[in-house]
Amino acid sequence: MKLSPSSFFPITTSTFKPTRIATPSSFHRLMASQSTSSFGGPPTVNKTAHDFDKQAFDGLMIKRFFFAPAFEIYGGVAGLYDYGPPGSSLQANVLAEWRKHFIIEEDMLELDTTIMTLSDVLITSGHVAKFADWMCKDVKTAEIFRADHLVEGVLEARLKGDKEARGIAAAPVVEMTDAEKKKNKNKKKVASTAVKLEDEMVKEIEFVLAQIDNYNGKELGELIRRFKIVNPDTQNEVTEPEEFNLMFGSSIGPTGQVKGYLRPETAQGHFVNFARLLDFNNGRVPFASAQIGRSFRNEISPRQGLLRVREFTMAEIEHFVDPEDKNHVRFNEVKDVKLMLLPKDVQQEGRTELKEMTVGDAVAQGIIDNQTLGYFIARIHLFLTAIGIDPTRLRFRQHMANEMAHYAADCWDAEIQSSYGWIECVGCADRSAYDLTVHANKTKQRLAVQQTLAEPIVVTKLTPAWDKKVVGVALKREAGVVTKFVDELSEEELKDLKEKLEGPNASASVTVNGTVYELLPTYLTIALKTTKNSIREFTPNVIEPSFGIGRILYSLLEHSFWAREADAARGVLSLPASIAPFKCLIVPISNNADLMKISHEISLRMRKAGVACRVDDSSASIGKRYSRNDELGTPFGATVDFATVKNGTITLRERDTTQQRIGPIDEVIKVISDLKNGTINWEQACEILPVYSGEQEV
Ligand code: AMP
């Protein structure tokens, strides 16, 4: 069965109209500035003439093979995708930018750790017990839903229906054909019906939706009952939400006795190598490790194209920092970066309006917990906008209390708006000392920093001194746990114990792991002891920016897509030159043998100069070939004609404006190379290459 694009991309029937502004890469900012420039100015490009057309966009993605369902000829599997030539190059270019922006600029330690992960590691990290989502089933058909997505989809549809009934959003109700209904079967999007709700109900639904990520399974069950939520397709009731662990389990080796999992994140690979990384960094913090690699999550019901898949590329950073000093030495460089923030207190009041502020102010006002977290949030913003994400559709949302892991100090998601709504594309969490502590406790390895102090610290405190022989005889195998427990008591607790041991009964009891032990003065004495410490040992805290590359790619592709003003069917992807899959299309004007020969020579010269290019020697008209090229997001086109053979010149077409310049072959190649490297901008290119008038001597 051949699957059509729309079976994989739910078609949004909503009135989604993205705020369109030119793609904000430096390249496009420069393009925009051309209209007033001194070189005559290119025609103004209107990228917002047509509303975003999701179906046309999805069609383009499949037709040009940016990506497609994996195992398509076998019918495909939800949540698994293959990237084709342009998608793979785009991903490689985005990752190259990521490495430059983070690993190189921030001097991070790069890692490449195994995907297959020992189950002990994931038991210790808490993933085996807790890496789960809430799932419910249609009681009759057993169709499976992710509980929060079901509640969200149904409530959003009710709000939309209410708006339609009130005449606020006059979305035309289009009757679907049978074929469309069939294609729509897999959609999570719930069709809305124009039904007016009570004002109170609207408020309540808005409140629930504003904190939909904040509910646990029991609460989701209560919401399902409270709002009488059923399977929107069958109207059947659904079961109570139950937990479903998202990890793919496996076993390592032929005996099947060593249990493993495909990793659900790359982070654990950093933590288990912490001691070596610290050593590599001469025993000092702060430092960061970084890793790009595949992760796997057995998502309950992946229905959002590349946004929710079961295998995806992540790029994760673990920045290890002294818990007592979370300032960042380069914070000043980013303090003026403006961010759109959605803090937790705003969401807890059921509101979603954004606060625009500089990262400097957000940290100073305690909205963002510390400088290091703020620094990374700003750097994430700069990275995303540099690769072409529209800054007006980028926000940072703070996690609410229930959403955040219990150990996390603060957490912000970079969310990008697309036709699927606001989607988390990068998580940025302060994970405190949790991971290193649990792995150190489990393995009994030191995963901590030892810092030599300039001034030794002199400490006088109550300290137990044990008579090991007596305790050993009295408590036998339990002696170790009990002494450790007492050694770790607070000053107050030790004082209390000391008083009891010196009191009239001369005994004291302690409860360790639910067992009561009787301590006698012969076991230990507690006295003030003065120690001089010239080493401070601490477990670093971890700030973790975690990027989902597929989500970023998809959002970027949507943000880059527009249609020519004169022809809505002519789609263009305005990808920045630095990350576009191909930089130049070489177009011979006919299949004349001389033109073909020189076209392939030029292509070789370009590729040797590091410019990814392709020759389009098909018989399609030049206009058609350029249109195809616009769909691939190729920023430049070089036309090869008889003047090329005679004079050694080629014309250079710029994708968005379609403006043409002319110059000698090597000069044009150099200009394209400089443009894609970002060492010159289009305005400077136009100063090097004159306008092509359309006439040449042949
Ligand atoms: P998390 O560890 O859940 O915070 O995820 C880190 C990042 O991975 C998210 O910000 C997403 O960009 C990405 N991600 C998580 N789950 C998926 C998925 N099922 N499909 C695609 N990307 C995902």
mmCIF file of N, CA, C and O and ligand atoms in Angstrom, residues 265 297 299 306-309 312 314 424-427 546-548 551, ligand 1:
data_model
loop_
_atom_site.group_PDB
_atom_site.id
_atom_site.type_symbol
_atom_site.label_atom_id
_atom_site.label_comp_id
_atom_site.label_asym_id
_atom_site.label_seq_id
_atom_site.Cartn_x
_atom_site.Cartn_y
_atom_site.Cartn_z
ATOM 1 N N GLU A 265 17.312 9.008 26.568
ATOM 2 C CA GLU A 265 17.984 10.316 26.522
ATOM 3 C C GLU A 265 19.480 10.016 26.509
ATOM 4 O O GLU A 265 19.891 8.923 26.916
ATOM 5 N N ARG A 297 11.983 6.434 22.365
ATOM 6 C CA ARG A 297 10.867 6.446 23.330
ATOM 7 C C ARG A 297 9.672 5.790 22.659
ATOM 8 O O ARG A 297 9.274 6.211 21.565
ATOM 9 N N GLU A 299 6.593 6.000 22.283
ATOM 10 C CA GLU A 299 5.465 6.921 22.497
ATOM 11 C C GLU A 299 4.136 6.183 22.360
ATOM 12 O O GLU A 299 3.974 5.322 21.486
ATOM 13 N N LEU A 306 6.880 14.528 12.541
ATOM 14 C CA LEU A 306 8.227 14.505 13.134
ATOM 15 C C LEU A 306 8.253 15.000 14.577
ATOM 16 O O LEU A 306 9.259 14.868 15.254
ATOM 17 N N LEU A 307 7.158 15.594 15.040
ATOM 18 C CA LEU A 307 7.189 16.195 16.369
ATOM 19 C C LEU A 307 7.122 15.156 17.478
ATOM 20 O O LEU A 307 7.557 15.405 18.591
ATOM 21 N N ARG A 308 6.499 14.031 17.209
ATOM 22 C CA ARG A 308 6.449 12.986 18.245
ATOM 23 C C ARG A 308 6.772 11.657 17.579
ATOM 24 O O ARG A 308 5.945 11.078 16.906
ATOM 25 N N VAL A 309 8.017 11.247 17.733
ATOM 26 C CA VAL A 309 8.463 10.035 17.066
ATOM 27 C C VAL A 309 9.036 9.067 18.099
ATOM 28 O O VAL A 309 9.206 9.419 19.268
ATOM 29 N N PHE A 312 14.673 9.381 17.689
ATOM 30 C CA PHE A 312 14.994 10.744 17.271
ATOM 31 C C PHE A 312 16.400 11.154 17.705
ATOM 32 O O PHE A 312 16.986 10.545 18.597
ATOM 33 N N MET A 314 18.942 13.616 19.418
ATOM 34 C CA MET A 314 18.991 14.629 20.479
ATOM 35 C C MET A 314 20.374 15.252 20.493
ATOM 36 O O MET A 314 21.355 14.617 20.091
ATOM 37 N N GLU A 424 7.252 21.922 22.734
ATOM 38 C CA GLU A 424 8.575 21.943 23.374
ATOM 39 C C GLU A 424 9.614 21.385 22.404
ATOM 40 O O GLU A 424 9.485 20.254 21.945
ATOM 41 N N CYS A 425 10.635 22.189 22.103
ATOM 42 C CA CYS A 425 11.699 21.708 21.206
ATOM 43 C C CYS A 425 13.028 21.583 21.940
ATOM 44 O O CYS A 425 13.886 20.813 21.537
ATOM 45 N N VAL A 426 13.212 22.377 22.988
ATOM 46 C CA VAL A 426 14.429 22.275 23.803
ATOM 47 C C VAL A 426 14.009 22.372 25.268
ATOM 48 O O VAL A 426 13.253 23.271 25.629
ATOM 49 N N GLY A 427 14.490 21.429 26.074
ATOM 50 C CA GLY A 427 14.240 21.549 27.514
ATOM 51 C C GLY A 427 15.512 22.094 28.144
ATOM 52 O O GLY A 427 16.613 21.758 27.715
ATOM 53 N N SER A 546 18.589 20.365 26.517
ATOM 54 C CA SER A 546 18.364 19.121 25.784
ATOM 55 C C SER A 546 17.541 19.416 24.522
ATOM 56 O O SER A 546 16.375 19.813 24.613
ATOM 57 N N PHE A 547 18.157 19.248 23.353
ATOM 58 C CA PHE A 547 17.533 19.658 22.085
ATOM 59 C C PHE A 547 16.958 18.452 21.348
ATOM 60 O O PHE A 547 17.657 17.456 21.162
ATOM 61 N N GLY A 548 15.724 18.548 20.907
ATOM 62 C CA GLY A 548 15.134 17.550 20.015
ATOM 63 C C GLY A 548 15.328 18.068 18.599
ATOM 64 O O GLY A 548 14.645 18.999 18.176
ATOM 65 N N ARG A 551 12.288 17.981 16.024
ATOM 66 C CA ARG A 551 11.265 19.018 16.265
ATOM 67 C C ARG A 551 11.735 20.368 15.760
ATOM 68 O O ARG A 551 10.960 21.147 15.216
HETATM 69 P P1 AMP B 1 12.858 15.613 27.486
HETATM 70 O O1 AMP B 1 14.023 14.793 27.919
HETATM 71 O O2 AMP B 1 11.551 14.895 27.570
HETATM 72 O O3 AMP B 1 12.836 16.988 28.087
HETATM 73 O O4 AMP B 1 13.071 15.831 25.923
HETATM 74 C C1 AMP B 1 14.104 16.608 25.436
HETATM 75 C C2 AMP B 1 13.786 17.045 24.032
HETATM 76 O O5 AMP B 1 13.673 15.899 23.193
HETATM 77 C C3 AMP B 1 12.451 17.744 23.905
HETATM 78 O O6 AMP B 1 12.599 19.122 24.114
HETATM 79 C C4 AMP B 1 12.039 17.432 22.502
HETATM 80 O O7 AMP B 1 12.578 18.378 21.620
HETATM 81 C C5 AMP B 1 12.676 16.111 22.219
HETATM 82 N N1 AMP B 1 11.707 15.000 22.269
HETATM 83 C C6 AMP B 1 11.237 14.373 23.372
HETATM 84 N N2 AMP B 1 10.400 13.387 23.029
HETATM 85 C C7 AMP B 1 10.338 13.388 21.675
HETATM 86 C C8 AMP B 1 9.631 12.599 20.707
HETATM 87 N N3 AMP B 1 8.848 11.597 21.069
HETATM 88 N N4 AMP B 1 9.806 12.882 19.401
HETATM 89 C C9 AMP B 1 10.613 13.881 19.013
HETATM 90 N N5 AMP B 1 11.303 14.650 19.883
HETATM 91 C C10 AMP B 1 11.169 14.409 21.188
#
